[in-house]
PDB file of C-alpha atoms and ligand atoms in Angstrom:
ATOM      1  CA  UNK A   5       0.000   0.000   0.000  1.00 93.00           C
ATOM      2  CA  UNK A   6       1.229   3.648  -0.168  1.00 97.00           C
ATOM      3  CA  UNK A   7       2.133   4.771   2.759  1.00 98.00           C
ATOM      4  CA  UNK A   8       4.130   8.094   4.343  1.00 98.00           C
ATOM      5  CA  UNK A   9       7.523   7.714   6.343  1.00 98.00           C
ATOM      6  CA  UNK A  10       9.131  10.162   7.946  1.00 98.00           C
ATOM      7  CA  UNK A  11      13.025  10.774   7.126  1.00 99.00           C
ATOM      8  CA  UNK A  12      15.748  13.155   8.575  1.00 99.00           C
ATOM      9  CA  UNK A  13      19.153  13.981   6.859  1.00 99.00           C
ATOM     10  CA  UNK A  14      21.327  14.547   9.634  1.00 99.00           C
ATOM     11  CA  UNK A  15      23.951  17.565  10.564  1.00 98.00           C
ATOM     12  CA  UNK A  16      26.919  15.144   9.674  1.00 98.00           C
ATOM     13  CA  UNK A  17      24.979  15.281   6.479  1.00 98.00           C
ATOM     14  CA  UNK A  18      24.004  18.434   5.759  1.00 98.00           C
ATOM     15  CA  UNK A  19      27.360  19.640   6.874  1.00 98.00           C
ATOM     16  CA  UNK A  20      29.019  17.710   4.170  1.00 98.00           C
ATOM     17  CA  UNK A  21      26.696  19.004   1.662  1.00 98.00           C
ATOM     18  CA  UNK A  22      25.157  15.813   0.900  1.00 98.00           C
ATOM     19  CA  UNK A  23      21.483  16.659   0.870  1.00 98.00           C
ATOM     20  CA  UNK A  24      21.275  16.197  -3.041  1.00 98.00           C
ATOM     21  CA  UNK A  25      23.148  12.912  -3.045  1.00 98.00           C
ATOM     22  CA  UNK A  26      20.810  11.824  -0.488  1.00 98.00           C
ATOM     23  CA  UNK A  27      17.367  12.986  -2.077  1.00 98.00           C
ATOM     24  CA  UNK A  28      18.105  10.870  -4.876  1.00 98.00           C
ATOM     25  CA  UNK A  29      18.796   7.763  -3.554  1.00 98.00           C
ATOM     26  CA  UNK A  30      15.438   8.167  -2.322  1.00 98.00           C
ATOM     27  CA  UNK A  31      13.843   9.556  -5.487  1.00 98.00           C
ATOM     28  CA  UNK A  32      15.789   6.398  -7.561  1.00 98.00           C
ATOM     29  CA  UNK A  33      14.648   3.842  -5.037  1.00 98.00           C
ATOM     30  CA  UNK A  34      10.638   5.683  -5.998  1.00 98.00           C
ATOM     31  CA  UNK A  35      10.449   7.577  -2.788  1.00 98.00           C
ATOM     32  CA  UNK A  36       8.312  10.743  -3.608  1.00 98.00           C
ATOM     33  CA  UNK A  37       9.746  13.644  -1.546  1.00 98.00           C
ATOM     34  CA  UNK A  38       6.169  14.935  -0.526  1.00 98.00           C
ATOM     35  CA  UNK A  39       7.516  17.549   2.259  1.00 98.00           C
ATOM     36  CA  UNK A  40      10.914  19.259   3.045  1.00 98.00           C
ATOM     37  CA  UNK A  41      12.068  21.875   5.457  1.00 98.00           C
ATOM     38  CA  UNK A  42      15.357  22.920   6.423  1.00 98.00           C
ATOM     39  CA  UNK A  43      15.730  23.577  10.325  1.00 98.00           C
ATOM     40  CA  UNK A  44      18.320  23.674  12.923  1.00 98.00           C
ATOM     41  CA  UNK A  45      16.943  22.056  16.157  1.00 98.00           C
ATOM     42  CA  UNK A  46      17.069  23.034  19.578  1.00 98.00           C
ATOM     43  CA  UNK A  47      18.890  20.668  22.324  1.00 98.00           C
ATOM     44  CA  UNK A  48      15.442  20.442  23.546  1.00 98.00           C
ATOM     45  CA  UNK A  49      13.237  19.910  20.766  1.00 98.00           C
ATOM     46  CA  UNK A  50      16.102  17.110  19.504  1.00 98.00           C
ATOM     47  CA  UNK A  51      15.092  15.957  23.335  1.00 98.00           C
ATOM     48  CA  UNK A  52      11.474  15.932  22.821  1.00 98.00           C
ATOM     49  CA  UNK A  53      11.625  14.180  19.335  1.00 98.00           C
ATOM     50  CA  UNK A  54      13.771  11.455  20.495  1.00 98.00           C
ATOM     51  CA  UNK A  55      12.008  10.698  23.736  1.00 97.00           C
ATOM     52  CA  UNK A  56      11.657   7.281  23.539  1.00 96.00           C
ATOM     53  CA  UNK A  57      15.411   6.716  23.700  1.00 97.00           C
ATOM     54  CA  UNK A  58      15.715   8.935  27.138  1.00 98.00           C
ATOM     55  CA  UNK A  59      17.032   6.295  29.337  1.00 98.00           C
ATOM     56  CA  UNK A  60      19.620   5.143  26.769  1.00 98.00           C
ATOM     57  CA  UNK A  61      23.268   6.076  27.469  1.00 98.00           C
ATOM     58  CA  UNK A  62      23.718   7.868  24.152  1.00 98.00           C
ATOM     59  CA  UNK A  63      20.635   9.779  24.741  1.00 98.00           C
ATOM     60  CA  UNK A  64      22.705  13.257  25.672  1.00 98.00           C
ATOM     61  CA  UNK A  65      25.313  12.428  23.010  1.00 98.00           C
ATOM     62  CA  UNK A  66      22.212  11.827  20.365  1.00 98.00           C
ATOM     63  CA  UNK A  67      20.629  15.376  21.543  1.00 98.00           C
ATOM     64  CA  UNK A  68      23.893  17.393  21.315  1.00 98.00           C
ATOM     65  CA  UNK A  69      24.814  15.792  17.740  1.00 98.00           C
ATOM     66  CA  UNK A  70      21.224  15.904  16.528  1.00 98.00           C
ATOM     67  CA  UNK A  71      21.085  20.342  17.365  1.00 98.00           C
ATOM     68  CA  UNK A  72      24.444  20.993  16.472  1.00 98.00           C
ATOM     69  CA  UNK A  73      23.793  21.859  12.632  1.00 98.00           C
ATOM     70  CA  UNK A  74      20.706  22.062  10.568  1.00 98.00           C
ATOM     71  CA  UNK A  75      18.716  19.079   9.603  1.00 98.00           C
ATOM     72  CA  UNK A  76      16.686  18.387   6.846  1.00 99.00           C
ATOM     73  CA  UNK A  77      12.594  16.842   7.887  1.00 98.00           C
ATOM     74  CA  UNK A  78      11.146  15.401   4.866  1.00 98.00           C
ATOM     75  CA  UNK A  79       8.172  12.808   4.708  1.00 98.00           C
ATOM     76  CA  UNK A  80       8.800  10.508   1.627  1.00 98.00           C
ATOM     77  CA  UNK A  81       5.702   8.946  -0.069  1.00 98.00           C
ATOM     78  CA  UNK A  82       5.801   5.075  -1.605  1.00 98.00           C
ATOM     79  CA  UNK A  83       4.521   1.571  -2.097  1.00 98.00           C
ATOM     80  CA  UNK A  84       5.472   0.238   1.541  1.00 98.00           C
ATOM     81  CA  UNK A  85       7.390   3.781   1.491  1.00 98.00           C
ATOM     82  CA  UNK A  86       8.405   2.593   5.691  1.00 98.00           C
ATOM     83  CA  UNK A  87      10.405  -0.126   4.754  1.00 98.00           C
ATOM     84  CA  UNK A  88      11.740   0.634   1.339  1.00 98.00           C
ATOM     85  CA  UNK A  89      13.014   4.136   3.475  1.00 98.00           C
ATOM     86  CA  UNK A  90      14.622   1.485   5.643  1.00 98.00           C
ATOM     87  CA  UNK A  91      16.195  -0.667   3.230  1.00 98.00           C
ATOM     88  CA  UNK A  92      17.356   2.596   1.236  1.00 98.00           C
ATOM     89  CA  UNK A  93      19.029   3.984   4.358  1.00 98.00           C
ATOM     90  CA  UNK A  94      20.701   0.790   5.651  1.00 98.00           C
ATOM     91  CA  UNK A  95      21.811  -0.705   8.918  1.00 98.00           C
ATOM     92  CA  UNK A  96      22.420   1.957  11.704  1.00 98.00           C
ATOM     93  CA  UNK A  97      25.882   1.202  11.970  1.00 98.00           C
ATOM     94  CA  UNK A  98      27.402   1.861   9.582  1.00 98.00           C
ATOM     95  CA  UNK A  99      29.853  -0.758   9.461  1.00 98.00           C
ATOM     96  CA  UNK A 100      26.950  -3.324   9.042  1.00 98.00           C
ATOM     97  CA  UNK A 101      25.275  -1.223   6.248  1.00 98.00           C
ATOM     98  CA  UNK A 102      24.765  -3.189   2.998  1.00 98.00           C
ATOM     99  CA  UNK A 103      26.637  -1.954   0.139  1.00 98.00           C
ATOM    100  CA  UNK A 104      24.864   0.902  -2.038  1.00 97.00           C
ATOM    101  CA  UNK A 105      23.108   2.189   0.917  1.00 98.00           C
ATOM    102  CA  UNK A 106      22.786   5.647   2.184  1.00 98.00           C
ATOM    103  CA  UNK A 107      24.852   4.346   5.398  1.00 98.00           C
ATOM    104  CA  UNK A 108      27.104   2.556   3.617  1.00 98.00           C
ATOM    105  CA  UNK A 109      28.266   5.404   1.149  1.00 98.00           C
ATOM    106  CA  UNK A 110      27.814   8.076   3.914  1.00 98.00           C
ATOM    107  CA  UNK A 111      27.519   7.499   7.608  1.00 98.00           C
ATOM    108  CA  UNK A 112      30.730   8.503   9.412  1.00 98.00           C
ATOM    109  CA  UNK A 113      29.298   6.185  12.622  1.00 98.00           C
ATOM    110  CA  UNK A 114      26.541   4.784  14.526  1.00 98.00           C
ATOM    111  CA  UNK A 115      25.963   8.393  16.112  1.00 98.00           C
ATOM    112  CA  UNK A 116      26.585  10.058  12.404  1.00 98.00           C
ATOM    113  CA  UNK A 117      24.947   7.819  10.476  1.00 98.00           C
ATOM    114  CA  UNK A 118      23.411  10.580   7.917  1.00 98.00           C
ATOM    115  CA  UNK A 119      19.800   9.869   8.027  1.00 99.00           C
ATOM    116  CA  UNK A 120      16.754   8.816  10.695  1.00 98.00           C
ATOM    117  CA  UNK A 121      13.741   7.193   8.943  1.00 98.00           C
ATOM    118  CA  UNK A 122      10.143   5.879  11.002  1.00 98.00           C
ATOM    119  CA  UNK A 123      10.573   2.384  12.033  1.00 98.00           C
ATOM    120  CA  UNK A 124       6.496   1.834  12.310  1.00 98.00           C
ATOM    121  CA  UNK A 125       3.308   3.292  10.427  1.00 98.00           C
ATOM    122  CA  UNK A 126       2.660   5.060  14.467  1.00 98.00           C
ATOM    123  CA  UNK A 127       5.401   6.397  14.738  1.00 98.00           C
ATOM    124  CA  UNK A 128       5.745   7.955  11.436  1.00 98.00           C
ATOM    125  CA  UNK A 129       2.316   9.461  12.213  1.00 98.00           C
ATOM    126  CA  UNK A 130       3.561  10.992  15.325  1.00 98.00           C
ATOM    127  CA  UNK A 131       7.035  12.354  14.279  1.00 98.00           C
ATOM    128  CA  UNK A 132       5.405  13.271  10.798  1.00 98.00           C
ATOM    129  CA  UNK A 133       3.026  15.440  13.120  1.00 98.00           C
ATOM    130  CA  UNK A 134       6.007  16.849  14.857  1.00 98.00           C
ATOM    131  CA  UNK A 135       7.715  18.521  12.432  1.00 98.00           C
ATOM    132  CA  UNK A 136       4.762  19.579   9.740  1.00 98.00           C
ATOM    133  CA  UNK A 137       1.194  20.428   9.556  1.00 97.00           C
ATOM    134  CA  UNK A 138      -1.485  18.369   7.108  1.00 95.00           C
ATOM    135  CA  UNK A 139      -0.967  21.621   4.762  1.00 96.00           C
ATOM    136  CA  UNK A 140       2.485  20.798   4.462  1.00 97.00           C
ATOM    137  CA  UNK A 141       2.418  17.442   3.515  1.00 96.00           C
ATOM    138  CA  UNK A 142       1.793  18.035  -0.735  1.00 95.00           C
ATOM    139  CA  UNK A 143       1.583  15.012  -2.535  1.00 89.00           C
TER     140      UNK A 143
HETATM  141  P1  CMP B 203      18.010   6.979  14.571  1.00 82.69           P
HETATM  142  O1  CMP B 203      17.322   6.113  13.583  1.00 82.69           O
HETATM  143  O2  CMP B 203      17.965   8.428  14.327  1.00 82.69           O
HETATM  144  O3  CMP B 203      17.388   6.692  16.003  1.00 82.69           O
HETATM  145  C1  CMP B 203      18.116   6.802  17.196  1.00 82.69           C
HETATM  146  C2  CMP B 203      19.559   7.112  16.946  1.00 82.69           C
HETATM  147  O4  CMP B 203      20.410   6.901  18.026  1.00 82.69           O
HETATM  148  C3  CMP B 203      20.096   6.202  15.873  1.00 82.69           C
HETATM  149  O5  CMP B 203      19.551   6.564  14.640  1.00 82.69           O
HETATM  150  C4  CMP B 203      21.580   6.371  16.026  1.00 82.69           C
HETATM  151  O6  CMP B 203      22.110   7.387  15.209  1.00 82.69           O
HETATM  152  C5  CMP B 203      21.698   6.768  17.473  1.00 82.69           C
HETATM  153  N1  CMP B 203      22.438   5.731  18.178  1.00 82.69           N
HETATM  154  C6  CMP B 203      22.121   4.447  18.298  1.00 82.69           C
HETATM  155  N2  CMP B 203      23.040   3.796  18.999  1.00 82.69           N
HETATM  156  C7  CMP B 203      23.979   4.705  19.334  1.00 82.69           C
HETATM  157  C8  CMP B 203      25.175   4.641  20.070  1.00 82.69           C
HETATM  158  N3  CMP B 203      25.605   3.480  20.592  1.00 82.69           N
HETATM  159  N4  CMP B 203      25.880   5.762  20.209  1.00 82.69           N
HETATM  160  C9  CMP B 203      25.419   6.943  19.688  1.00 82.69           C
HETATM  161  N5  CMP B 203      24.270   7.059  18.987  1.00 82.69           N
HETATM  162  C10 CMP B 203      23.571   5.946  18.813  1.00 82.69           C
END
């Protein structure tokens, strides 16, 4: 079914000016790029989206990395878009990252790793809602 994910590019990213390169291994692997913004996050609103991983130990480490340049939000439209967003990006670390992937080609570590994508439909739902109103989303 078509479905909506939601995807970050990272500030190891972005820094690196890899936002292009990126966007089209998503628009190759027919991920429509249905919303895009360009923000720099706070400590605490990197806090607040990330709250589910509070208690972890990279949790602080994950905050100050994830507001320390700008990131780009996108939601990215698709046939099963969730998992083909997953399979695009590759393994977290890096060093497990299938060749060809986003991770693979780009991620400096497990920290840096270039690009956050929704791991459920609900959660996409929710972190989609964080970052853009229904307006927003054009299709
Ligand atoms: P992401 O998909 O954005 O969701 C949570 C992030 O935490 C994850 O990608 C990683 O970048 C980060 N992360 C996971 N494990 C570690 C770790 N051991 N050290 C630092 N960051 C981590």
């Amino acid at each position: 079914a078509i479905q909506r994910t939601f995807s970050i590019i990272k500030p190891d990213a972005t820094a690196r000016n890899l936002t292009g390169a990126i966007n089209a291994k998503f628009e190759e692997a027919g991920l429509r790029i249905v919303a895009q913004k360009r923000i720099h996050l706070t400590k605490a609103q990197a806090g607040e989206f990330y709250k589910v991983h509070e208690a972890r130990p990279f949790y602080d480490e994950l905050c100050s990395f994830m507001s320390s340049a700008p990131i780009v939000a996108q939601v990215l439209e698709g046939e099963d878009a969730i998992a083909k967003n997953r399979e695009v990006m590759g393994a977290t670390n890096p060093a497990e990252a299938a060749e060809g992937t986003i991770r693979k080609e780009f991620a400096l570590s497990i920290g840096e790793n270039s690009v956050h994508g929704s791991d459920a439909p609900e959660t996409a739902a929710v972190e989609i809602a964080y970052f853009f109103s229904g307006l927003e989303l054009v299709g």
